Short mmCIF file of C-alpha atoms and ligand atoms in Angstrom, two decimals:
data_model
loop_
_atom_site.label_atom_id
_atom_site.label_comp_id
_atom_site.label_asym_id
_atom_site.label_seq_id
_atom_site.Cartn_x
_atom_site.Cartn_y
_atom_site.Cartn_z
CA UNK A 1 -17.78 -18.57 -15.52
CA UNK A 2 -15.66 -21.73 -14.81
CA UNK A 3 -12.36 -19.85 -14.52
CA UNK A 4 -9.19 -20.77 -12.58
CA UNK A 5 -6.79 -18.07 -12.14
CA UNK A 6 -3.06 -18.72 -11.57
CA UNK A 7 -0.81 -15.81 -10.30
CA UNK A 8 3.15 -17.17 -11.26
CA UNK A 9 5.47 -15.41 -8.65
CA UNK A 10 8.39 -18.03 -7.80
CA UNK A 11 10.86 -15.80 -9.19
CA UNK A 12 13.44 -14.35 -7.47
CA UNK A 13 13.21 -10.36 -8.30
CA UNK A 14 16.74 -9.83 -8.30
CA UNK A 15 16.29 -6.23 -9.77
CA UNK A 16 14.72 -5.20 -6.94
CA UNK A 17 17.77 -5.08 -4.98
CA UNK A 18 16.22 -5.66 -1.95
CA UNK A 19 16.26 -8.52 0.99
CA UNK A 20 12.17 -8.92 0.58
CA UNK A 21 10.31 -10.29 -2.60
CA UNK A 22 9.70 -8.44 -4.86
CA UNK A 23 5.74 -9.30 -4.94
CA UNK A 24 5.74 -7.76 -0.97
CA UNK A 25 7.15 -4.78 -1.79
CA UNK A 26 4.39 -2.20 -1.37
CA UNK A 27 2.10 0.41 -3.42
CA UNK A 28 -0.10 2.87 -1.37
CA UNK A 29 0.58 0.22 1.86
CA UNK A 30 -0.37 -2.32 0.17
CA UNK A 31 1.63 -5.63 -1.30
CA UNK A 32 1.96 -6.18 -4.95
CA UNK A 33 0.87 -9.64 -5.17
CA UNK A 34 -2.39 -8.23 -2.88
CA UNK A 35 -3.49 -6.21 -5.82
CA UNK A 36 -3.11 -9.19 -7.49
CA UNK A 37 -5.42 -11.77 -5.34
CA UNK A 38 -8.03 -9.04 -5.35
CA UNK A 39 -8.68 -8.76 -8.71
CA UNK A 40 -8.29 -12.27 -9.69
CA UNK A 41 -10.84 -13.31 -6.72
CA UNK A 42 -13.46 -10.57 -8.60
CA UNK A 43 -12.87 -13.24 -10.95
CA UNK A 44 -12.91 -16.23 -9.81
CA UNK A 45 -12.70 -18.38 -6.72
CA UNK A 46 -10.37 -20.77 -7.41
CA UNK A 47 -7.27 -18.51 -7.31
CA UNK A 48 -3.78 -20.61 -7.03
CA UNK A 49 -0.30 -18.75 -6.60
CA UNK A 50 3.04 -20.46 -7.21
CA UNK A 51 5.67 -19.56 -5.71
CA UNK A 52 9.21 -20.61 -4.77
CA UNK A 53 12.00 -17.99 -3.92
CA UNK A 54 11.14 -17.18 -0.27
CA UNK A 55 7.80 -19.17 -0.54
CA UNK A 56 7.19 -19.15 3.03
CA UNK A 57 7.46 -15.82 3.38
CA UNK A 58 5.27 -15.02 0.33
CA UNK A 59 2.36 -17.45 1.71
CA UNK A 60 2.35 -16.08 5.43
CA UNK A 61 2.09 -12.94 3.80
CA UNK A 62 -1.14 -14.01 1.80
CA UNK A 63 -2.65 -15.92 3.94
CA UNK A 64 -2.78 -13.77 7.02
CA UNK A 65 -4.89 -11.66 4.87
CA UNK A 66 -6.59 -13.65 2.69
CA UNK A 67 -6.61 -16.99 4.73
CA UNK A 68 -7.73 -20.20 2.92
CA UNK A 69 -9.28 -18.17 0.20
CA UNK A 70 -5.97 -18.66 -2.19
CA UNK A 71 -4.27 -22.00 -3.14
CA UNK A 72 -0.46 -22.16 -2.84
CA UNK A 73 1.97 -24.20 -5.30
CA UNK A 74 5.80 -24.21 -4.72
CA UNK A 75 7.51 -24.38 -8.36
CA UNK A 76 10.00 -27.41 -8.75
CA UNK A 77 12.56 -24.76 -9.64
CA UNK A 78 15.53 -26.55 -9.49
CA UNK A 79 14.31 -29.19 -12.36
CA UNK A 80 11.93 -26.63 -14.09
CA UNK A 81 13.00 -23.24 -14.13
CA UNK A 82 11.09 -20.56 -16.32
CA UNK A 83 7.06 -19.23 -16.62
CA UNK A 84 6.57 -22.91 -18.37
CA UNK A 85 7.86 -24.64 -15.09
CA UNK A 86 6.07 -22.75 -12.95
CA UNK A 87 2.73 -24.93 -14.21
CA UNK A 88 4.48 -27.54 -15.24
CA UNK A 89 4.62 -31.46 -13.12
CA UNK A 90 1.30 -29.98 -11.30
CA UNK A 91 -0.86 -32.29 -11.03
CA UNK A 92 -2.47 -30.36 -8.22
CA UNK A 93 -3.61 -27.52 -10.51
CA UNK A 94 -3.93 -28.32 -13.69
CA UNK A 95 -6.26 -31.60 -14.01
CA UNK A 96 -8.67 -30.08 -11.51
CA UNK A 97 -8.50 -26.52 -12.72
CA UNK A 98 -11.86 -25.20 -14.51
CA UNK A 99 -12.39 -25.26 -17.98
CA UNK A 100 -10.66 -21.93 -18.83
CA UNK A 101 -7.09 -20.68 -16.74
CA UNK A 102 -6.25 -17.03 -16.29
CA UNK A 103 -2.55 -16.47 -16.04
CA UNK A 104 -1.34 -13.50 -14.31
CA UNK A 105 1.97 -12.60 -13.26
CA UNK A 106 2.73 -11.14 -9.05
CA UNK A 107 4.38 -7.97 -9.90
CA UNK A 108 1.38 -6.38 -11.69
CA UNK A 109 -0.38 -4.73 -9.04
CA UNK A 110 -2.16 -1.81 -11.70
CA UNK A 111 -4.84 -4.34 -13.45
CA UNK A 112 -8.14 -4.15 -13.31
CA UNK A 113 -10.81 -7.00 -13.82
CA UNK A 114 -12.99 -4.97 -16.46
CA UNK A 115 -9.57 -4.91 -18.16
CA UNK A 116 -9.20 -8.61 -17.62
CA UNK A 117 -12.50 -9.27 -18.98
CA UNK A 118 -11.51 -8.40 -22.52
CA UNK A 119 -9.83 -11.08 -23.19
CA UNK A 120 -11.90 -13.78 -20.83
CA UNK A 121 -14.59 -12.51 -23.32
CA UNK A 122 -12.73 -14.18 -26.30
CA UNK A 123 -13.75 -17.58 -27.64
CA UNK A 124 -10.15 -18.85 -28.56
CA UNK A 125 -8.99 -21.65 -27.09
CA UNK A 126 -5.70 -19.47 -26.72
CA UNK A 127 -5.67 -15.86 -26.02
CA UNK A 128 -2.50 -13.88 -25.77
CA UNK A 129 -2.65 -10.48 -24.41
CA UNK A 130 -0.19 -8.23 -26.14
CA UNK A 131 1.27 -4.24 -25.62
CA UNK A 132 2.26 -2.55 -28.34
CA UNK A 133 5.54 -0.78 -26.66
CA UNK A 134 7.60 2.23 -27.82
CA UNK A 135 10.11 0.35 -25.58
CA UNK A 136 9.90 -3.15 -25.98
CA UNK A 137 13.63 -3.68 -24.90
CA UNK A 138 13.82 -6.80 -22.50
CA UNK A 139 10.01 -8.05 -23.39
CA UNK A 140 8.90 -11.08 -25.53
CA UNK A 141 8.21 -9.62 -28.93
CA UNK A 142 5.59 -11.75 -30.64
CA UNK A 143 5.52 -12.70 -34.41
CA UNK A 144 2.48 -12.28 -36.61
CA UNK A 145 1.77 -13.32 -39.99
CA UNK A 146 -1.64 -11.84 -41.24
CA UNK A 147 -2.81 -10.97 -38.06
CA UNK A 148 -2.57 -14.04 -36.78
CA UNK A 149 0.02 -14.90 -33.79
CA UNK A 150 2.56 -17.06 -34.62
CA UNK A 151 5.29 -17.54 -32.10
CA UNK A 152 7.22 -15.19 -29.23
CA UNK A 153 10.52 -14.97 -29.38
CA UNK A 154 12.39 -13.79 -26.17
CA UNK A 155 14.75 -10.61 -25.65
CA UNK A 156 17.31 -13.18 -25.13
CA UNK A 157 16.83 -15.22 -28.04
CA UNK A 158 15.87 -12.68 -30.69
CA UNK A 159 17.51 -11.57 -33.94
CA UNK A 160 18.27 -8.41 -34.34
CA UNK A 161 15.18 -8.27 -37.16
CA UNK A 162 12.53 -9.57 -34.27
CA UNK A 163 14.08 -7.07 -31.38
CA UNK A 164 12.77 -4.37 -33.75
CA UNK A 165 8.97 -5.50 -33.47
CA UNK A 166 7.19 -3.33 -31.24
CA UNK A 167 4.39 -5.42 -30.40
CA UNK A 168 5.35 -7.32 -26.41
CA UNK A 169 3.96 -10.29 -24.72
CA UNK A 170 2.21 -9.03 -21.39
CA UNK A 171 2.61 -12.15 -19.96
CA UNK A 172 -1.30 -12.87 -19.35
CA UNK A 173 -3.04 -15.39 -21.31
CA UNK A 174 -6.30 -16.96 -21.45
CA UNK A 175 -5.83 -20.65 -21.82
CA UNK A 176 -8.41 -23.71 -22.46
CA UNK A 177 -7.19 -25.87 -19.97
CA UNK A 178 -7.29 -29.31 -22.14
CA UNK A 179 -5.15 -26.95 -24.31
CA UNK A 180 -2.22 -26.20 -21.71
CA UNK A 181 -2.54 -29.80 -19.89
CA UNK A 182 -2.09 -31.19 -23.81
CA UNK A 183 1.41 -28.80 -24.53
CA UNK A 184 2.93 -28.02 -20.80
CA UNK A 185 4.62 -31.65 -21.24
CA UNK A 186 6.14 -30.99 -24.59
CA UNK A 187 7.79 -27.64 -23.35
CA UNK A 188 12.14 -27.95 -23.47
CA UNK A 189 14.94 -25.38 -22.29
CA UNK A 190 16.52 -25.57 -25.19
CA UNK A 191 17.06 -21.36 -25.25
CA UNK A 192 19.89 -19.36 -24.22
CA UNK A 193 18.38 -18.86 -20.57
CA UNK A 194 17.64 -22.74 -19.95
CA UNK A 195 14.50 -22.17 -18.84
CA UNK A 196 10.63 -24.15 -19.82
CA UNK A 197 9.04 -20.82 -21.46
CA UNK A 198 5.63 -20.78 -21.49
CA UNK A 199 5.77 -18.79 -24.21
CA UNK A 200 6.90 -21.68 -26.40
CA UNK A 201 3.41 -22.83 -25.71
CA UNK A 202 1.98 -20.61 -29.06
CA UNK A 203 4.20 -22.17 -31.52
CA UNK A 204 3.15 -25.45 -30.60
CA UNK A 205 -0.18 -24.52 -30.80
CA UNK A 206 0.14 -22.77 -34.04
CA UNK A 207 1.97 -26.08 -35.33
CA UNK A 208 -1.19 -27.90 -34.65
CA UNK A 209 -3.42 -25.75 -36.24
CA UNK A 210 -5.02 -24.02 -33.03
CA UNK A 211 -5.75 -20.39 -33.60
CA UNK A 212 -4.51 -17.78 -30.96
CA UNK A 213 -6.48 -14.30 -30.52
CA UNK A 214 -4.43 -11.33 -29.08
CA UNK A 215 -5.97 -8.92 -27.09
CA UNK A 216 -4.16 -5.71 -27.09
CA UNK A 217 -3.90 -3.88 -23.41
CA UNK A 218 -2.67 -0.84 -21.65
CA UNK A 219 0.70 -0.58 -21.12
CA UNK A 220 0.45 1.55 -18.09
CA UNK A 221 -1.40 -0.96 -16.43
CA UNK A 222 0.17 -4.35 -17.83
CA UNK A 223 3.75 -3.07 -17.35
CA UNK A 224 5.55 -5.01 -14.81
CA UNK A 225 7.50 -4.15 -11.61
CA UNK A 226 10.87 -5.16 -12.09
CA UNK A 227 12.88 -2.18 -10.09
CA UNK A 228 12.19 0.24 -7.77
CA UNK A 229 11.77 3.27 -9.98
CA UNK A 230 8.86 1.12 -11.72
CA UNK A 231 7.74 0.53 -8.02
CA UNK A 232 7.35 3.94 -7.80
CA UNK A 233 5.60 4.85 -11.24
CA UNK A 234 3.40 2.38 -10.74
CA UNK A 235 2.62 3.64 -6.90
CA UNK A 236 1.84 7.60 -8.50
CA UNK A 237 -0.48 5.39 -10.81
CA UNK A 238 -2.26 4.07 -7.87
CA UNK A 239 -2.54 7.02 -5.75
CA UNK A 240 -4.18 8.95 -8.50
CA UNK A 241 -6.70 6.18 -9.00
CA UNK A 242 -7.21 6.49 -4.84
CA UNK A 243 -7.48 10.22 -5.37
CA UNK A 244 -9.88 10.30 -7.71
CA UNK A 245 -11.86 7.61 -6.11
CA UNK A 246 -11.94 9.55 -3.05
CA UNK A 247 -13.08 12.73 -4.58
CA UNK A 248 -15.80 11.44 -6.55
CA UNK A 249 -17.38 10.05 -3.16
CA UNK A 250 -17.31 13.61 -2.56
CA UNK A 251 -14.04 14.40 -0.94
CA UNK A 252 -12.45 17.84 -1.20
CA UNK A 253 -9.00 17.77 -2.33
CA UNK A 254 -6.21 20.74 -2.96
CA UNK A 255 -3.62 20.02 -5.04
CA UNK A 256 -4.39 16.63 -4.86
CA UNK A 257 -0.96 15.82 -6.94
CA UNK A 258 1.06 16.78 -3.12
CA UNK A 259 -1.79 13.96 -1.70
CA UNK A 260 -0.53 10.62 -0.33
CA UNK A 261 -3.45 7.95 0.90
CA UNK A 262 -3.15 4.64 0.89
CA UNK A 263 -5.43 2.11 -0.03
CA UNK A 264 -7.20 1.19 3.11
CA UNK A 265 -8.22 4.77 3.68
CA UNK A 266 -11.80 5.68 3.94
CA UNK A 267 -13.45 8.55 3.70
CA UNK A 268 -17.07 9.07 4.64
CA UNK A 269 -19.22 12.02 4.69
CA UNK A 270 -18.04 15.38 3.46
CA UNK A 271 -13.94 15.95 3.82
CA UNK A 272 -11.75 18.36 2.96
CA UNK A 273 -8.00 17.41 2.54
CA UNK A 274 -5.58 19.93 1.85
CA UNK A 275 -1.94 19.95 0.04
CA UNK A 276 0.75 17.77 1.40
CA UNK A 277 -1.38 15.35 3.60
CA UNK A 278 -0.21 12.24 4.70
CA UNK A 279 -2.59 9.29 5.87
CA UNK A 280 -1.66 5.89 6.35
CA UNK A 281 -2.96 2.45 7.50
CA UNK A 282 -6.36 1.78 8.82
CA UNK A 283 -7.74 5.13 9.09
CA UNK A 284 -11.10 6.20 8.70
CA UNK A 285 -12.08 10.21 7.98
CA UNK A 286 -15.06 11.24 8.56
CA UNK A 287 -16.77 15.05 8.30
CA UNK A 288 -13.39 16.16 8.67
CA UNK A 289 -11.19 18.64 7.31
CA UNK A 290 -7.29 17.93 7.28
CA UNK A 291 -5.32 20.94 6.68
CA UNK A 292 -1.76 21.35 4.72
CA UNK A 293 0.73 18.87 5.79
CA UNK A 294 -0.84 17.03 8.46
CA UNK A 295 0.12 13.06 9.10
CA UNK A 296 -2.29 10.44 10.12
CA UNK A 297 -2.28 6.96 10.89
CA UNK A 298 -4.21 3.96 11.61
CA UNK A 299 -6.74 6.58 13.10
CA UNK A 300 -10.16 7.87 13.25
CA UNK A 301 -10.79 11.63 12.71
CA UNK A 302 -14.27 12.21 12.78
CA UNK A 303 -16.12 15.76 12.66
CA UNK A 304 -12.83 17.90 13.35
CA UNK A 305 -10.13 19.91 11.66
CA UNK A 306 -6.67 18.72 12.29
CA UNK A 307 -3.73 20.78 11.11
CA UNK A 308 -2.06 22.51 9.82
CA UNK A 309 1.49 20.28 10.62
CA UNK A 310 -0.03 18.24 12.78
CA UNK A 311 1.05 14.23 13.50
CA UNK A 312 -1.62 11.64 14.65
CA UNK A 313 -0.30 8.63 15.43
CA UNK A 314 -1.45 5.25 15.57
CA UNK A 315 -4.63 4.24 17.99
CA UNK A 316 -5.80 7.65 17.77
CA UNK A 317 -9.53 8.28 18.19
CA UNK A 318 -10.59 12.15 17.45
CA UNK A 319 -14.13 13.78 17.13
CA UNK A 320 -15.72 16.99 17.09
CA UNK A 321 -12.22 18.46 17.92
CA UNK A 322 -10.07 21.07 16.83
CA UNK A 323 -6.38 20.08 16.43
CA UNK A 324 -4.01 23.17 15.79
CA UNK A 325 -0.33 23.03 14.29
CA UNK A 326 2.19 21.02 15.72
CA UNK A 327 -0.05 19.06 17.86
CA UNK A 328 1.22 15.20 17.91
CA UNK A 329 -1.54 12.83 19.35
CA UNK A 330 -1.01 8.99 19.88
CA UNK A 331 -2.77 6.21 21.33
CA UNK A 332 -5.61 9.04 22.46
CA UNK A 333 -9.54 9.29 22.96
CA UNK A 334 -9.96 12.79 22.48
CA UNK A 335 -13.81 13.95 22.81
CA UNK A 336 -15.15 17.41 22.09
CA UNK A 337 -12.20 19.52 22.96
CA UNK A 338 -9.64 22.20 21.98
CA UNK A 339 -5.78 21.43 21.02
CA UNK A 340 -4.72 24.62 19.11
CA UNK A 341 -1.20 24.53 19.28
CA UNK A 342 2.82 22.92 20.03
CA UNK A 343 1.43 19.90 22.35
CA UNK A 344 2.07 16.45 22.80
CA UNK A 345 -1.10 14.22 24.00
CA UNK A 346 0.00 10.57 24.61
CA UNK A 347 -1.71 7.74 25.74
CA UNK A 348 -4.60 9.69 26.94
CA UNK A 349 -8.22 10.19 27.28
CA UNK A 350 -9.78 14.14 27.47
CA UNK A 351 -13.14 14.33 27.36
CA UNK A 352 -15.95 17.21 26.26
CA UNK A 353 -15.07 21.09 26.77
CA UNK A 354 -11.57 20.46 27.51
CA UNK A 355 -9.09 23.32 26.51
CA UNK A 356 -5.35 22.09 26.28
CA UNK A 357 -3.10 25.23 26.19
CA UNK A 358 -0.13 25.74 23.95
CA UNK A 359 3.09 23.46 24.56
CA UNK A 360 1.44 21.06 27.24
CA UNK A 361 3.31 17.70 26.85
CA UNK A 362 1.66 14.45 28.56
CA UNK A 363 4.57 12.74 30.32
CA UNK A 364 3.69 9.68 29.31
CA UNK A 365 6.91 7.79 29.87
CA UNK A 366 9.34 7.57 32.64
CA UNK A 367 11.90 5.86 30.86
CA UNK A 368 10.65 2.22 31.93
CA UNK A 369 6.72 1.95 30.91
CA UNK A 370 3.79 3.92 29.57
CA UNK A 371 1.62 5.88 31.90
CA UNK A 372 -1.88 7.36 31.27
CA UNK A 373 -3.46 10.68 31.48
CA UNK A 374 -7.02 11.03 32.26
CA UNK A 375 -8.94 14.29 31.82
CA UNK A 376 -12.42 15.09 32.52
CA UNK A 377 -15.11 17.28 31.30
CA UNK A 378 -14.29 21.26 31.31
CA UNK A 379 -10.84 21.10 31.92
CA UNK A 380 -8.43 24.39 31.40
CA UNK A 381 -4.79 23.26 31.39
CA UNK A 382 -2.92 26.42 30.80
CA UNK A 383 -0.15 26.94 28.46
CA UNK A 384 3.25 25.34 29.24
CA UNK A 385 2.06 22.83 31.50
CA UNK A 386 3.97 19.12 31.89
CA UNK A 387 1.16 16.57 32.92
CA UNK A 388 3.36 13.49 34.69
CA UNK A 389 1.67 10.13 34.45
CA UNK A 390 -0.65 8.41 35.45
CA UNK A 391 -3.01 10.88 35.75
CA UNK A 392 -6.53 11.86 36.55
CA UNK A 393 -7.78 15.30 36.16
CA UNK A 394 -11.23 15.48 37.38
CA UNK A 395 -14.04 17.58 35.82
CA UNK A 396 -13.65 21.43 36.08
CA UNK A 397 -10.02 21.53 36.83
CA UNK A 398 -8.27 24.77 36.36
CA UNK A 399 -4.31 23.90 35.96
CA UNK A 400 -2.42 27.25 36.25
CA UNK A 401 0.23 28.10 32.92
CA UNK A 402 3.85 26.68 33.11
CA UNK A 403 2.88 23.58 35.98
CA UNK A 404 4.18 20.72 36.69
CA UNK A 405 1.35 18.37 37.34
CA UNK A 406 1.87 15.05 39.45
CA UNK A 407 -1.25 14.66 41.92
CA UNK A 408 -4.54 14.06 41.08
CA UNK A 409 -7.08 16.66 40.86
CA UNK A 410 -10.77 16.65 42.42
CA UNK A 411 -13.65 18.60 40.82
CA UNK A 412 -12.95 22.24 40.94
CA UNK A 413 -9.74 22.34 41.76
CA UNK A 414 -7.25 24.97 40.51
CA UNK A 415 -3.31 23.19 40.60
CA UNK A 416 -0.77 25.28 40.49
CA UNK A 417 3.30 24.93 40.53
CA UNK A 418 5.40 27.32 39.83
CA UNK A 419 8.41 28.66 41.89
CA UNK A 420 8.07 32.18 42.87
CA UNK A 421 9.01 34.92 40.89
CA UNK A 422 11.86 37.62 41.87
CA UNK A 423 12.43 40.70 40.62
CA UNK A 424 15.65 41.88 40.90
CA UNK A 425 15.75 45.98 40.41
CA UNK A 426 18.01 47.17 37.59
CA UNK A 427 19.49 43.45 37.16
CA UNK A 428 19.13 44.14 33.08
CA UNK A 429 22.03 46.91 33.55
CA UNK A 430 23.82 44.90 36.10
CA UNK A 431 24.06 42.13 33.58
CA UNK A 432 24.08 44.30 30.26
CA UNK A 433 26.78 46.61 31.51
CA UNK A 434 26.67 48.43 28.54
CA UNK A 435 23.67 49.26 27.39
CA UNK A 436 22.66 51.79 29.28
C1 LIG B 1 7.89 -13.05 -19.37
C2 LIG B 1 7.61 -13.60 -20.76
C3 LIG B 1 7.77 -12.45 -21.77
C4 LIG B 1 6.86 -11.31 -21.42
C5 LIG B 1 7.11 -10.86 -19.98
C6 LIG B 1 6.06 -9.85 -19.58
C7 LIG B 1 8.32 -15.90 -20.66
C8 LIG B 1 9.35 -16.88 -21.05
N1 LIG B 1 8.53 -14.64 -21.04
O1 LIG B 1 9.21 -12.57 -19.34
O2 LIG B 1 7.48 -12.93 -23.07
O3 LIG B 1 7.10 -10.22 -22.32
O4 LIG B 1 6.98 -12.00 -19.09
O5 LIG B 1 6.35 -9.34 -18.32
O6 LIG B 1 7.33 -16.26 -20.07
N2 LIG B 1 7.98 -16.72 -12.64
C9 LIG B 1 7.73 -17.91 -11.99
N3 LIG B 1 8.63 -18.93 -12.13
C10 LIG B 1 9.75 -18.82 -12.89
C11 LIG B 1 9.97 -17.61 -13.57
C12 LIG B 1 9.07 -16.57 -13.44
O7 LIG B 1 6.74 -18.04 -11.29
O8 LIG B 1 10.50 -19.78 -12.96
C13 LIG B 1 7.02 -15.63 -12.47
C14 LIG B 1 7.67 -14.37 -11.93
O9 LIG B 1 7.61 -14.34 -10.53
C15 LIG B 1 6.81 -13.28 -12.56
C16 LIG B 1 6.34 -13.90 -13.87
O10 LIG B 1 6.51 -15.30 -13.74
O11 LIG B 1 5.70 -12.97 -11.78
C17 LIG B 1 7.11 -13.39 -15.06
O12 LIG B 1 8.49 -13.64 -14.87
P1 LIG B 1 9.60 -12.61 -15.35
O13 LIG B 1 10.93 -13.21 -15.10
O14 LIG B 1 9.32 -11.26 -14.81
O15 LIG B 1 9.26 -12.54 -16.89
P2 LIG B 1 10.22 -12.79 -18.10
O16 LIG B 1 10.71 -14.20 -18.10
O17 LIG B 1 11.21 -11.71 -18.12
CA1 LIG B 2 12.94 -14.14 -16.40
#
């Protein structure tokens, strides 16, 4: 289809509260005005965004992900103010746009292209897509006389008789483009916010005999962000989608409600992810079973159980390996081995057979720079044991419990340091005086 697609976020967001814009906040790790390029490049290919508050910012953002892929317009705000301004004096867009222009807004990060399809399906030359709201306080309620759309009237401009009508403006619209180039001209700021509406655009229409279709839509998915507690309805919306995407490619999940992922998770193979999981970021799981309240990020667990409790931290690369409770792994290739309980493996590499004993901590920092720990193949570091880097444990190393280890090992070594033990006859008594 010859569709443009316009995404209008140049407004400021000032009910966000917040030193970003409001279209990089974030849902499941991902922008809002992401969700937004996605679905409109399902669409189409020739996908423009205006912006203006903190344009720069905004078109960084976009186009360190989506490179040259999006086309970026910065609103004349100052003379044009208002969802009519924002397409309004562009000569960039509107002449060359494709016969038909999709307008969707940057803070509605829930929609989905089927859902989008309804009303690119419509003939109209104008089609309105419209909620019906049990709240409609603060929308555009639009007017209807035999079915037939006649005007929207803002919030801010309503009677008290047109504040009562339930039925909203979602703000998306299917326009002919000959249509909008003909009316964005005639638009004025003659309403109590001074801004070009492009709302207005219906009634002119209407007055010139065009017919407008409505489409009605969710309102779950075509309700704005405006604040943060919408931010975070809108997130639980998403992760349930994720969830249920993720199980029905076959993932296990308990109590999926306690479940965060975000959106550039994967999953392959069978998993099993239990209640009160974290993961984050880049991560892939694969064959793997996360157990209750384990944190990942921007890692790759493949064929091993991690958890329960257990942090993996960014850069981490884990398979066929058990990971107990309380284990925190970062920046670490861990291959084939055993990490049951209370460590801390940093910036290392342990390879096949390995056993790392409960509470060993790789010292991987000595207060300047990063050091790394290398172990080999069949390695036993007993319980207790502080390994100082850099590093290298050869194959078959046997490290005795409680060491401190700061020299390299050779194959089949056994390292041991540990002070030696006294013991002092009858010392209990001599300190506990009395207990006997
Ligand atoms: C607008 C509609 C209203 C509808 C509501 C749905 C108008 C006049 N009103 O309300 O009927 O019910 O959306 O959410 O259109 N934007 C710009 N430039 C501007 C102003 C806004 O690009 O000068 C962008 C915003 O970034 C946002 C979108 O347009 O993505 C909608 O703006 P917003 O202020 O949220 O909508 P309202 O004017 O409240
Ligand atoms: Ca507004």
């Amino acid at each position: 289809m010859a569709l443009s697609v316009v995404i209008l976020a140049a407004g400021s967001g000032t009910r966000m509260k917040s030193s970003t814009p409001k279209v990089l906040h974030k849902i499941c790790g991902q922008e809002l005005l992401f969700y937004s390029i996605e679905t409109a490049l399902e669409l189409s290919d020739d996908v423009h965004i205006v912006l203006y508050h903190q344009a720069q910012r905004v078109q960084e953002a976009c186009e360190a992900k989506f490179g040259d892929r999006v086309k970026f317009h910065i609103q004349d705000f100052e003379n044009f103010p208002g969802t009519g301004g924002a397409l309004m004096n562009n000569r960039a867009l509107i002449p060359t746009a494709h016969s038909k222009i999709l307008i969707l807004n940057g803070d509605m990060p829930l929609i989905t292209a089927p859902s989008l399809q309804k009303l690119l399906s419509c003939s109209s030359p104008v089609v309105l897509g419209v909620i019906e709201s049990k709240n409609p306080y603060g929308y555009g309620r639009v007017l209807r006389q035999d079915c037939k759309v006649q005007a929207i009237i803002e919030e801010k401009d309503a009677s008290e008789e047109v504040k009562k009508i339930c039925t909203i403006n979602s703000g998306i619209y299917v326009f002919a483009t000959e249509v909008l180039a003909k009316f964005l001209p005639r638009l004025d700021n003659h309403n109590a916010q001074k801004e070009y509406y492009l709302t207005d655009i219906i009634k002119l229409c209407v007055a010139e005999g065009y017919e407008i279709e409505s489409v009605e839509l969710d309102e779950e998915e075509f309700s704005g962000i405006n604040d943060k507690i919408q931010l975070s309805s809108a997130e639980e919306i998403m992760l349930a989608r994720l969830r249920e995407k993720a199980m029905r490619e076959g993932v296990i999940m308990h109590l999926p409600s306690s479940i965060y992922i975000e959106k550039s998770v994967r999953f392959e193979g069978e998993c099993e992810i239990e209640q009160g999981v974290q993961i984050f970021g880049e991560t892939l799981i694969k064959d793997s079973h996360i157990k209750a309240h384990s944190t990942i990020r921007d890692s790759q667990i493949i064929s091993s159980d991690i958890g329960p409790m257990a942090h993996i931290r960014p850069n981490s690369y884990i398979q066929k390996t058990h990971i107990g409770n309380f284990v925190e792994v970062k920046n670490s290739k861990l291959y084939s081995i055993k990490a049951g309980h209370l460590s801390y493996l940093g910036d290392s590499e342990i390879d096949e057979g390995s056993n790392i004993g409960a509470g060993v901590i790789t010292c991987n920092y000595d207060g300047k720079q990063k050091h790394k720990t290398k172990i080999g193949k069949n390695v036993f570091v007993g319980s207790d044991t502080q390994l100082i880097a850099p590093l290298i444990i050869a194959d078959h190393t046997l490290i005795g419990a409680g060491s401190t280890i700061r020299k390299d090992s050779k194959e089949g070594d056994l390292l041991i340091s540990r002070s030696e033990q006294k013991n002092l006859e009858n010392g209990y008594f001599v300190f506990f005086k009395d207990k006997k």
